[in-house]
């Protein structure tokens, strides 16, 4: 309409898991800046409250809820506490563990797979049930990884969980298309965040960066286009898709 400025997510509600730091916090800020009312969900309530205050200070709408994605009871009660079904869900909560498969304890496998794969399933199921009950459509964006598409050493549990997440994305897209729920996977390559900045500044990290065709790490904001495509009506006919944002890492030379 002439004279009216609207943001692409005006009137939408979104929930981002693992929003207390890193990419999750970035995605929460992004969705709020595009007009969505955002629920930041993670285990560390204090960090979430600080993030919400910052988003509100910038004119955005944000609130925090405590959520452990590995715990079915925590997921059920978190979604019961939401007054309405969110239009957008970003399954971002994730953990990694870098060690040789021969040395990996079963508990490590469980922690990584429970968070990255079971957690995304539990949250997706909870939101889909809520959307169905309300007769609403929605968009689920799973934050997978390029290691879910091509292996990397010392990441057996992580890479398997992310490959599982890519396939879960496709099966849920198939099952839930009839309910108007789209499910897509964003596969970031190496993105610089507080958690890996020191490693990538090291010699070993620099060797890894040289194997990326663009010869550099990605920045969190370089995921924005892909996330907004999946989350918004711009992607209304896209479901079951997997999109890598990786500086060409997946097509690096053998
Ligand atoms: P991060 O450690 O900063 O963020 C992970 C977030 O998940 C944290 O806020 C953490 O508290 C939360 N979390 C962990 N376990 C949880 C649980 N049980 N319940 C709720 N929240 C939980 O790391 P990040 O780099 O920002 O990663 C975010 C996502 O992006 C992860 O899924 C990760 O696998 C994926 N990813 C990151 C990169 C990268 O280069 N940074 C690349 C590919 C994929």
Tab-separated table of N, CA and C in Angstrom, residues 62-221:
chain	number	residue	atom	x	y	z
A	62	UNK	N	9.983	-9.223	22.203
A	62	UNK	CA	10.678	-10.453	22.593
A	62	UNK	C	10.302	-10.854	24.000
A	63	UNK	N	10.247	-12.161	24.235
A	63	UNK	CA	10.098	-12.681	25.589
A	63	UNK	C	10.866	-13.990	25.692
A	64	UNK	N	11.142	-14.373	26.937
A	64	UNK	CA	11.986	-15.556	27.150
A	64	UNK	C	11.182	-16.694	27.761
A	65	UNK	N	11.531	-17.932	27.370
A	65	UNK	CA	11.010	-19.089	28.104
A	65	UNK	C	12.145	-20.083	28.338
A	66	UNK	N	12.060	-20.760	29.484
A	66	UNK	CA	13.060	-21.789	29.792
A	66	UNK	C	12.701	-23.052	29.035
A	67	UNK	N	13.703	-23.638	28.396
A	67	UNK	CA	13.447	-24.837	27.600
A	67	UNK	C	14.710	-25.682	27.500
A	68	UNK	N	14.564	-26.968	27.832
A	68	UNK	CA	15.624	-27.937	27.544
A	68	UNK	C	15.065	-28.842	26.458
A	69	UNK	N	15.594	-28.727	25.254
A	69	UNK	CA	14.995	-29.446	24.108
A	69	UNK	C	15.124	-30.958	24.225
A	70	UNK	N	16.037	-31.428	25.077
A	70	UNK	CA	16.222	-32.886	25.214
A	70	UNK	C	15.181	-33.511	26.136
A	71	UNK	N	14.419	-32.667	26.838
A	71	UNK	CA	13.513	-33.137	27.877
A	71	UNK	C	12.057	-32.962	27.407
A	72	UNK	N	11.391	-34.084	27.144
A	72	UNK	CA	10.025	-34.024	26.594
A	72	UNK	C	9.078	-33.251	27.508
A	73	UNK	N	9.279	-33.367	28.818
A	73	UNK	CA	8.391	-32.662	29.763
A	73	UNK	C	8.617	-31.148	29.648
A	74	UNK	N	9.892	-30.759	29.546
A	74	UNK	CA	10.216	-29.338	29.412
A	74	UNK	C	9.618	-28.776	28.119
A	75	UNK	N	9.694	-29.538	27.031
A	75	UNK	CA	9.153	-29.068	25.742
A	75	UNK	C	7.637	-28.923	25.842
A	76	UNK	N	6.979	-29.934	26.426
A	76	UNK	CA	5.510	-29.877	26.545
A	76	UNK	C	5.085	-28.680	27.379
A	77	UNK	N	5.761	-28.462	28.526
A	77	UNK	CA	5.299	-27.357	29.359
A	77	UNK	C	5.637	-26.006	28.736
A	78	UNK	N	6.755	-25.919	28.005
A	78	UNK	CA	7.085	-24.643	27.353
A	78	UNK	C	6.013	-24.285	26.326
A	79	UNK	N	5.576	-25.260	25.528
A	79	UNK	CA	4.569	-24.966	24.491
A	79	UNK	C	3.194	-24.754	25.094
A	80	UNK	N	2.921	-25.416	26.233
A	80	UNK	CA	1.631	-25.185	26.916
A	80	UNK	C	1.565	-23.748	27.423
A	81	UNK	N	2.736	-23.184	27.756
A	81	UNK	CA	2.768	-21.815	28.298
A	81	UNK	C	2.598	-20.745	27.214
A	82	UNK	N	2.706	-21.138	25.937
A	82	UNK	CA	2.517	-20.157	24.848
A	82	UNK	C	1.025	-19.997	24.582
A	83	UNK	N	0.570	-18.759	24.549
A	83	UNK	CA	-0.880	-18.544	24.363
A	83	UNK	C	-1.341	-18.905	22.955
A	84	UNK	N	-0.434	-18.793	21.968
A	84	UNK	CA	-0.837	-19.182	20.612
A	84	UNK	C	0.287	-19.962	19.934
A	85	UNK	N	-0.077	-20.665	18.865
A	85	UNK	CA	0.919	-21.455	18.138
A	85	UNK	C	1.809	-20.518	17.345
A	86	UNK	N	3.134	-20.637	17.466
A	86	UNK	CA	4.013	-19.743	16.698
A	86	UNK	C	3.957	-20.030	15.197
A	87	UNK	N	4.049	-18.976	14.397
A	87	UNK	CA	4.049	-19.143	12.937
A	87	UNK	C	5.377	-19.711	12.448
A	88	UNK	N	6.441	-19.389	13.185
A	88	UNK	CA	7.800	-19.751	12.739
A	88	UNK	C	8.548	-20.406	13.901
A	89	UNK	N	9.210	-21.511	13.619
A	89	UNK	CA	10.052	-22.160	14.632
A	89	UNK	C	11.445	-22.334	14.046
A	90	UNK	N	12.447	-21.893	14.775
A	90	UNK	CA	13.822	-22.140	14.348
A	90	UNK	C	14.452	-23.123	15.340
A	91	UNK	N	14.643	-24.356	14.877
A	91	UNK	CA	15.298	-25.382	15.702
A	91	UNK	C	16.795	-25.183	15.581
A	92	UNK	N	17.313	-24.337	16.486
A	92	UNK	CA	18.728	-23.956	16.421
A	92	UNK	C	19.569	-24.589	17.528
A	93	UNK	N	18.942	-24.978	18.645
A	93	UNK	CA	19.726	-25.513	19.777
A	93	UNK	C	20.574	-26.678	19.289
A	94	UNK	N	21.838	-26.658	19.649
A	94	UNK	CA	22.715	-27.734	19.194
A	94	UNK	C	23.991	-27.770	20.001
A	95	UNK	N	24.583	-28.958	20.068
A	95	UNK	CA	25.892	-29.106	20.709
A	95	UNK	C	26.786	-29.941	19.786
A	96	UNK	N	28.096	-29.713	19.909
A	96	UNK	CA	29.057	-30.472	19.099
A	96	UNK	C	30.038	-31.160	20.030
A	97	UNK	N	30.651	-32.215	19.566
A	97	UNK	CA	31.727	-32.822	20.333
A	97	UNK	C	32.765	-33.338	19.347
A	98	UNK	N	33.974	-32.811	19.504
A	98	UNK	CA	35.018	-33.084	18.529
A	98	UNK	C	35.991	-34.099	19.109
A	99	UNK	N	35.872	-35.365	18.723
A	99	UNK	CA	36.816	-36.381	19.197
A	99	UNK	C	36.756	-37.612	18.303
A	100	UNK	N	37.816	-38.415	18.308
A	100	UNK	CA	37.807	-39.620	17.476
A	100	UNK	C	36.694	-40.572	17.901
A	101	UNK	N	36.067	-41.215	16.924
A	101	UNK	CA	34.966	-42.136	17.219
A	101	UNK	C	35.418	-43.260	18.158
A	102	UNK	N	36.680	-43.681	18.035
A	102	UNK	CA	37.167	-44.779	18.880
A	102	UNK	C	37.164	-44.408	20.363
A	103	UNK	N	37.237	-43.128	20.644
A	103	UNK	CA	37.319	-42.697	22.048
A	103	UNK	C	35.986	-42.200	22.596
A	104	UNK	N	34.974	-42.144	21.749
A	104	UNK	CA	33.714	-41.515	22.183
A	104	UNK	C	32.937	-42.395	23.162
A	105	UNK	N	32.528	-41.778	24.279
A	105	UNK	CA	31.705	-42.483	25.271
A	105	UNK	C	30.259	-42.493	24.782
A	106	UNK	N	29.511	-43.500	25.208
A	106	UNK	CA	28.092	-43.573	24.826
A	106	UNK	C	27.334	-42.332	25.313
A	107	UNK	N	27.745	-41.809	26.479
A	107	UNK	CA	27.051	-40.630	27.034
A	107	UNK	C	27.230	-39.404	26.137
A	108	UNK	N	28.399	-39.324	25.487
A	108	UNK	CA	28.646	-38.189	24.577
A	108	UNK	C	27.740	-38.304	23.362
A	109	UNK	N	27.689	-39.516	22.813
A	109	UNK	CA	26.786	-39.764	21.674
A	109	UNK	C	25.355	-39.340	22.036
A	110	UNK	N	24.902	-39.793	23.208
A	110	UNK	CA	23.522	-39.495	23.622
A	110	UNK	C	23.291	-37.988	23.750
A	111	UNK	N	24.256	-37.282	24.354
A	111	UNK	CA	24.079	-35.836	24.578
A	111	UNK	C	23.952	-35.102	23.236
A	112	UNK	N	24.803	-35.469	22.289
A	112	UNK	CA	24.813	-34.773	20.999
A	112	UNK	C	23.559	-35.125	20.186
A	113	UNK	N	23.251	-36.420	20.102
A	113	UNK	CA	22.102	-36.834	19.282
A	113	UNK	C	20.788	-36.401	19.946
A	114	UNK	N	20.730	-36.478	21.270
A	114	UNK	CA	19.509	-36.048	21.970
A	114	UNK	C	19.236	-34.561	21.731
A	115	UNK	N	20.273	-33.752	21.756
A	115	UNK	CA	20.068	-32.304	21.578
A	115	UNK	C	19.757	-31.977	20.110
A	116	UNK	N	20.601	-32.453	19.212
A	116	UNK	CA	20.521	-32.000	17.817
A	116	UNK	C	19.389	-32.659	17.026
A	117	UNK	N	19.054	-33.894	17.377
A	117	UNK	CA	18.064	-34.620	16.571
A	117	UNK	C	16.754	-34.839	17.337
A	118	UNK	N	16.850	-35.485	18.518
A	118	UNK	CA	15.615	-35.706	19.280
A	118	UNK	C	14.999	-34.358	19.688
A	119	UNK	N	15.853	-33.409	20.069
A	119	UNK	CA	15.354	-32.097	20.492
A	119	UNK	C	14.567	-31.421	19.377
A	120	UNK	N	15.113	-31.462	18.165
A	120	UNK	CA	14.417	-30.832	17.035
A	120	UNK	C	13.105	-31.558	16.750
A	121	UNK	N	13.103	-32.881	16.907
A	121	UNK	CA	11.859	-33.627	16.701
A	121	UNK	C	10.809	-33.236	17.746
A	122	UNK	N	11.214	-33.214	19.020
A	122	UNK	CA	10.236	-32.916	20.080
A	122	UNK	C	9.626	-31.518	19.904
A	123	UNK	N	10.483	-30.556	19.571
A	123	UNK	CA	9.988	-29.179	19.396
A	123	UNK	C	9.088	-29.089	18.159
A	124	UNK	N	9.496	-29.750	17.074
A	124	UNK	CA	8.681	-29.715	15.847
A	124	UNK	C	7.318	-30.356	16.099
A	125	UNK	N	7.314	-31.481	16.795
A	125	UNK	CA	6.053	-32.172	17.084
A	125	UNK	C	5.141	-31.296	17.950
A	126	UNK	N	5.754	-30.651	18.967
A	126	UNK	CA	4.952	-29.804	19.866
A	126	UNK	C	4.335	-28.641	19.093
A	127	UNK	N	5.105	-28.028	18.200
A	127	UNK	CA	4.562	-26.874	17.472
A	127	UNK	C	3.533	-27.340	16.441
A	128	UNK	N	3.788	-28.466	15.799
A	128	UNK	CA	2.840	-28.948	14.783
A	128	UNK	C	1.501	-29.306	15.441
A	129	UNK	N	1.561	-29.897	16.621
A	129	UNK	CA	0.304	-30.213	17.324
A	129	UNK	C	-0.469	-28.929	17.653
A	130	UNK	N	0.279	-27.912	18.082
A	130	UNK	CA	-0.367	-26.649	18.458
A	130	UNK	C	-0.937	-25.939	17.216
A	131	UNK	N	-0.186	-25.985	16.119
A	131	UNK	CA	-0.658	-25.360	14.877
A	131	UNK	C	-1.919	-26.064	14.377
A	132	UNK	N	-1.893	-27.381	14.406
A	132	UNK	CA	-3.055	-28.164	13.945
A	132	UNK	C	-4.294	-27.837	14.774
A	133	UNK	N	-4.090	-27.801	16.094
A	133	UNK	CA	-5.227	-27.531	16.987
A	133	UNK	C	-5.829	-26.156	16.689
A	134	UNK	N	-4.962	-25.202	16.268
A	134	UNK	CA	-5.439	-23.838	15.989
A	134	UNK	C	-5.861	-23.681	14.530
A	135	UNK	N	-5.639	-24.727	13.704
A	135	UNK	CA	-5.968	-24.626	12.277
A	135	UNK	C	-5.093	-23.620	11.556
A	136	UNK	N	-3.849	-23.477	12.017
A	136	UNK	CA	-2.921	-22.495	11.429
A	136	UNK	C	-1.835	-23.169	10.607
A	137	UNK	N	-1.268	-22.447	9.651
A	137	UNK	CA	-0.100	-22.936	8.928
A	137	UNK	C	1.163	-22.437	9.641
A	138	UNK	N	2.304	-22.984	9.255
A	138	UNK	CA	3.536	-22.548	9.917
A	138	UNK	C	4.772	-22.953	9.151
A	139	UNK	N	5.915	-22.464	9.628
A	139	UNK	CA	7.194	-22.782	8.984
A	139	UNK	C	8.211	-23.198	10.045
A	140	UNK	N	8.781	-24.370	9.843
A	140	UNK	CA	9.828	-24.864	10.750
A	140	UNK	C	11.152	-24.817	9.990
A	141	UNK	N	12.147	-24.174	10.599
A	141	UNK	CA	13.472	-24.110	9.982
A	141	UNK	C	14.453	-24.845	10.894
A	142	UNK	N	15.006	-25.928	10.389
A	142	UNK	CA	15.971	-26.703	11.161
A	142	UNK	C	17.389	-26.256	10.812
A	143	UNK	N	18.158	-25.913	11.832
A	143	UNK	CA	19.545	-25.512	11.587
A	143	UNK	C	20.402	-26.773	11.653
A	144	UNK	N	20.719	-27.286	10.481
A	144	UNK	CA	21.534	-28.506	10.387
A	144	UNK	C	22.992	-28.078	10.237
A	145	UNK	N	23.700	-28.616	9.268
A	145	UNK	CA	25.122	-28.288	9.088
A	145	UNK	C	25.588	-28.948	7.796
A	146	UNK	N	26.645	-28.399	7.204
A	146	UNK	CA	27.202	-29.093	6.027
A	146	UNK	C	27.759	-30.464	6.415
A	147	UNK	N	28.054	-30.663	7.710
A	147	UNK	CA	28.537	-31.993	8.128
A	147	UNK	C	27.399	-33.020	8.113
A	148	UNK	N	26.182	-32.564	7.942
A	148	UNK	CA	25.060	-33.483	7.751
A	148	UNK	C	24.938	-33.939	6.297
A	149	UNK	N	25.734	-33.311	5.419
A	149	UNK	CA	25.685	-33.625	3.988
A	149	UNK	C	26.988	-34.251	3.492
A	150	UNK	N	28.072	-33.983	4.209
A	150	UNK	CA	29.375	-34.526	3.820
A	150	UNK	C	30.191	-34.708	5.103
A	151	UNK	N	30.883	-35.851	5.263
A	151	UNK	CA	31.524	-36.117	6.560
A	151	UNK	C	32.762	-35.262	6.839
A	152	UNK	N	33.050	-35.127	8.125
A	152	UNK	CA	34.285	-34.478	8.566
A	152	UNK	C	34.816	-35.325	9.722
A	153	UNK	N	36.114	-35.398	9.865
A	153	UNK	CA	36.713	-36.255	10.887
A	153	UNK	C	36.387	-35.799	12.300
A	154	UNK	N	36.375	-36.746	13.209
A	154	UNK	CA	36.200	-36.487	14.643
A	154	UNK	C	34.855	-35.885	15.024
A	155	UNK	N	33.878	-36.077	14.165
A	155	UNK	CA	32.556	-35.502	14.437
A	155	UNK	C	31.457	-36.548	14.259
A	156	UNK	N	31.732	-37.803	14.625
A	156	UNK	CA	30.790	-38.885	14.311
A	156	UNK	C	29.375	-38.595	14.822
A	157	UNK	N	29.257	-38.266	16.099
A	157	UNK	CA	27.918	-38.052	16.668
A	157	UNK	C	27.268	-36.802	16.060
A	158	UNK	N	28.056	-35.737	15.959
A	158	UNK	CA	27.527	-34.470	15.441
A	158	UNK	C	27.061	-34.623	13.991
A	159	UNK	N	27.951	-35.186	13.154
A	159	UNK	CA	27.612	-35.309	11.729
A	159	UNK	C	26.418	-36.241	11.534
A	160	UNK	N	26.378	-37.346	12.306
A	160	UNK	CA	25.241	-38.273	12.186
A	160	UNK	C	23.950	-37.593	12.627
A	161	UNK	N	24.027	-36.796	13.700
A	161	UNK	CA	22.811	-36.114	14.176
A	161	UNK	C	22.314	-35.106	13.145
A	162	UNK	N	23.247	-34.427	12.484
A	162	UNK	CA	22.842	-33.409	11.500
A	162	UNK	C	22.328	-34.069	10.207
A	163	UNK	N	22.917	-35.211	9.837
A	163	UNK	CA	22.389	-35.954	8.682
A	163	UNK	C	20.978	-36.436	9.012
A	164	UNK	N	20.793	-36.900	10.257
A	164	UNK	CA	19.457	-37.314	10.692
A	164	UNK	C	18.480	-36.145	10.642
A	165	UNK	N	18.965	-34.973	11.018
A	165	UNK	CA	18.095	-33.784	11.019
A	165	UNK	C	17.675	-33.411	9.590
A	166	UNK	N	18.597	-33.561	8.647
A	166	UNK	CA	18.258	-33.286	7.242
A	166	UNK	C	17.161	-34.245	6.784
A	167	UNK	N	17.281	-35.508	7.146
A	167	UNK	CA	16.268	-36.476	6.703
A	167	UNK	C	14.954	-36.310	7.476
A	168	UNK	N	15.063	-35.962	8.753
A	168	UNK	CA	13.848	-35.669	9.537
A	168	UNK	C	13.081	-34.507	8.884
A	169	UNK	N	13.832	-33.510	8.425
A	169	UNK	CA	13.231	-32.360	7.745
A	169	UNK	C	12.359	-32.821	6.579
A	170	UNK	N	12.906	-33.745	5.787
A	170	UNK	CA	12.179	-34.200	4.596
A	170	UNK	C	10.952	-35.029	4.979
A	171	UNK	N	11.085	-35.889	5.988
A	171	UNK	CA	9.935	-36.729	6.352
A	171	UNK	C	8.820	-35.880	6.971
A	172	UNK	N	9.197	-34.903	7.795
A	172	UNK	CA	8.158	-34.050	8.389
A	172	UNK	C	7.506	-33.159	7.331
A	173	UNK	N	8.314	-32.697	6.359
A	173	UNK	CA	7.754	-31.887	5.259
A	173	UNK	C	6.699	-32.697	4.520
A	174	UNK	N	7.007	-33.966	4.286
A	174	UNK	CA	6.076	-34.849	3.577
A	174	UNK	C	4.795	-35.055	4.393
A	175	UNK	N	4.961	-35.361	5.682
A	175	UNK	CA	3.782	-35.659	6.513
A	175	UNK	C	2.902	-34.439	6.767
A	176	UNK	N	3.552	-33.275	6.889
A	176	UNK	CA	2.804	-32.110	7.371
A	176	UNK	C	2.422	-31.108	6.284
A	177	UNK	N	2.788	-31.390	5.021
A	177	UNK	CA	2.395	-30.468	3.944
A	177	UNK	C	0.877	-30.310	3.939
A	178	UNK	N	0.168	-31.405	4.200
A	178	UNK	CA	-1.306	-31.368	4.186
A	178	UNK	C	-1.874	-30.452	5.275
A	179	UNK	N	-1.050	-30.178	6.302
A	179	UNK	CA	-1.503	-29.276	7.375
A	179	UNK	C	-1.010	-27.843	7.161
A	180	UNK	N	-0.369	-27.604	6.026
A	180	UNK	CA	0.134	-26.243	5.752
A	180	UNK	C	1.390	-25.909	6.543
A	181	UNK	N	2.085	-26.952	7.004
A	181	UNK	CA	3.318	-26.713	7.774
A	181	UNK	C	4.515	-27.046	6.886
A	182	UNK	N	5.337	-26.040	6.626
A	182	UNK	CA	6.538	-26.243	5.819
A	182	UNK	C	7.722	-26.544	6.741
A	183	UNK	N	8.598	-27.436	6.292
A	183	UNK	CA	9.766	-27.811	7.105
A	183	UNK	C	10.989	-27.815	6.192
A	184	UNK	N	11.977	-27.003	6.510
A	184	UNK	CA	13.168	-26.895	5.673
A	184	UNK	C	14.436	-26.904	6.531
A	185	UNK	N	15.543	-27.224	5.911
A	185	UNK	CA	16.818	-27.290	6.642
A	185	UNK	C	17.826	-26.309	6.062
A	186	UNK	N	18.399	-25.515	6.947
A	186	UNK	CA	19.497	-24.617	6.581
A	186	UNK	C	20.792	-25.260	7.071
A	187	UNK	N	21.737	-25.427	6.154
A	187	UNK	CA	23.011	-26.088	6.490
A	187	UNK	C	24.147	-25.071	6.432
A	188	UNK	N	24.482	-24.459	7.578
A	188	UNK	CA	25.603	-23.520	7.544
A	188	UNK	C	26.926	-24.253	7.404
A	189	UNK	N	27.861	-23.568	6.745
A	189	UNK	CA	29.255	-24.014	6.784
A	189	UNK	C	29.878	-23.443	8.047
A	190	UNK	N	31.173	-23.122	7.992
A	190	UNK	CA	31.832	-22.587	9.190
A	190	UNK	C	31.534	-21.102	9.346
A	191	UNK	N	30.793	-20.793	10.390
A	191	UNK	CA	30.373	-19.420	10.659
A	191	UNK	C	31.077	-18.948	11.930
A	192	UNK	N	31.654	-17.773	11.859
A	192	UNK	CA	32.406	-17.270	13.015
A	192	UNK	C	31.458	-16.781	14.111
A	193	UNK	N	31.565	-17.400	15.286
A	193	UNK	CA	30.810	-16.940	16.459
A	193	UNK	C	31.785	-16.892	17.640
A	194	UNK	N	31.305	-16.402	18.781
A	194	UNK	CA	32.177	-16.293	19.967
A	194	UNK	C	32.828	-17.631	20.299
A	195	UNK	N	32.059	-18.698	20.073
A	195	UNK	CA	32.507	-20.019	20.497
A	195	UNK	C	33.684	-20.555	19.693
A	196	UNK	N	33.798	-20.186	18.405
A	196	UNK	CA	34.880	-20.773	17.603
A	196	UNK	C	35.915	-19.750	17.127
A	197	UNK	N	35.737	-18.490	17.537
A	197	UNK	CA	36.622	-17.426	17.031
A	197	UNK	C	38.094	-17.719	17.329
A	198	UNK	N	38.388	-18.155	18.563
A	198	UNK	CA	39.783	-18.410	18.954
A	198	UNK	C	40.360	-19.568	18.145
A	199	UNK	N	39.542	-20.626	17.957
A	199	UNK	CA	40.035	-21.770	17.192
A	199	UNK	C	40.391	-21.345	15.762
A	200	UNK	N	39.525	-20.588	15.125
A	200	UNK	CA	39.779	-20.238	13.732
A	200	UNK	C	40.944	-19.246	13.584
A	201	UNK	N	41.276	-18.570	14.680
A	201	UNK	CA	42.445	-17.679	14.634
A	201	UNK	C	43.744	-18.490	14.774
A	202	UNK	N	43.641	-19.728	15.235
A	202	UNK	CA	44.831	-20.562	15.451
A	202	UNK	C	45.339	-21.125	14.110
A	203	UNK	N	46.535	-21.730	14.159
A	203	UNK	CA	47.121	-22.292	12.943
A	203	UNK	C	46.224	-23.397	12.362
A	204	UNK	N	45.756	-24.286	13.246
A	204	UNK	CA	44.888	-25.394	12.795
A	204	UNK	C	43.608	-24.843	12.166
A	205	UNK	N	43.084	-23.789	12.760
A	205	UNK	CA	41.861	-23.181	12.230
A	205	UNK	C	42.099	-22.557	10.867
A	206	UNK	N	43.258	-21.922	10.715
A	206	UNK	CA	43.574	-21.267	9.431
A	206	UNK	C	43.757	-22.291	8.305
A	207	UNK	N	44.300	-23.469	8.663
A	207	UNK	CA	44.453	-24.548	7.664
A	207	UNK	C	43.067	-24.946	7.156
A	208	UNK	N	42.136	-25.032	8.092
A	208	UNK	CA	40.764	-25.413	7.722
A	208	UNK	C	40.119	-24.355	6.814
A	209	UNK	N	40.337	-23.093	7.152
A	209	UNK	CA	39.738	-22.009	6.362
A	209	UNK	C	40.243	-22.043	4.917
A	210	UNK	N	41.503	-22.457	4.732
A	210	UNK	CA	42.080	-22.503	3.371
A	210	UNK	C	41.391	-23.546	2.491
A	211	UNK	N	40.682	-24.492	3.112
A	211	UNK	CA	39.991	-25.519	2.305
A	211	UNK	C	38.610	-25.035	1.832
A	212	UNK	N	38.175	-23.884	2.331
A	212	UNK	CA	36.886	-23.328	1.891
A	212	UNK	C	37.126	-22.559	0.592
A	213	UNK	N	36.397	-22.871	-0.497
A	213	UNK	CA	36.655	-22.168	-1.768
A	213	UNK	C	36.674	-20.637	-1.632
A	214	UNK	N	35.822	-20.051	-0.833
A	214	UNK	CA	35.861	-18.584	-0.692
A	214	UNK	C	36.992	-18.121	0.232
A	215	UNK	N	37.740	-19.088	0.821
A	215	UNK	CA	38.921	-18.789	1.657
A	215	UNK	C	38.624	-17.887	2.855
A	216	UNK	N	37.439	-18.023	3.406
A	216	UNK	CA	37.111	-17.252	4.604
A	216	UNK	C	35.938	-17.906	5.322
A	217	UNK	N	35.758	-17.535	6.594
A	217	UNK	CA	34.590	-18.002	7.349
A	217	UNK	C	33.375	-17.185	6.947
A	218	UNK	N	32.205	-17.748	7.242
A	218	UNK	CA	30.991	-16.974	7.036
A	218	UNK	C	30.709	-16.102	8.250
A	219	UNK	N	29.878	-15.079	8.042
A	219	UNK	CA	29.426	-14.240	9.157
A	219	UNK	C	27.972	-14.612	9.441
A	220	UNK	N	27.519	-14.503	10.698
A	220	UNK	CA	26.128	-14.870	10.998
A	220	UNK	C	25.126	-14.219	10.051
A	221	UNK	N	25.358	-12.953	9.690
A	221	UNK	CA	24.389	-12.252	8.835
A	221	UNK	C	24.341	-12.821	7.416
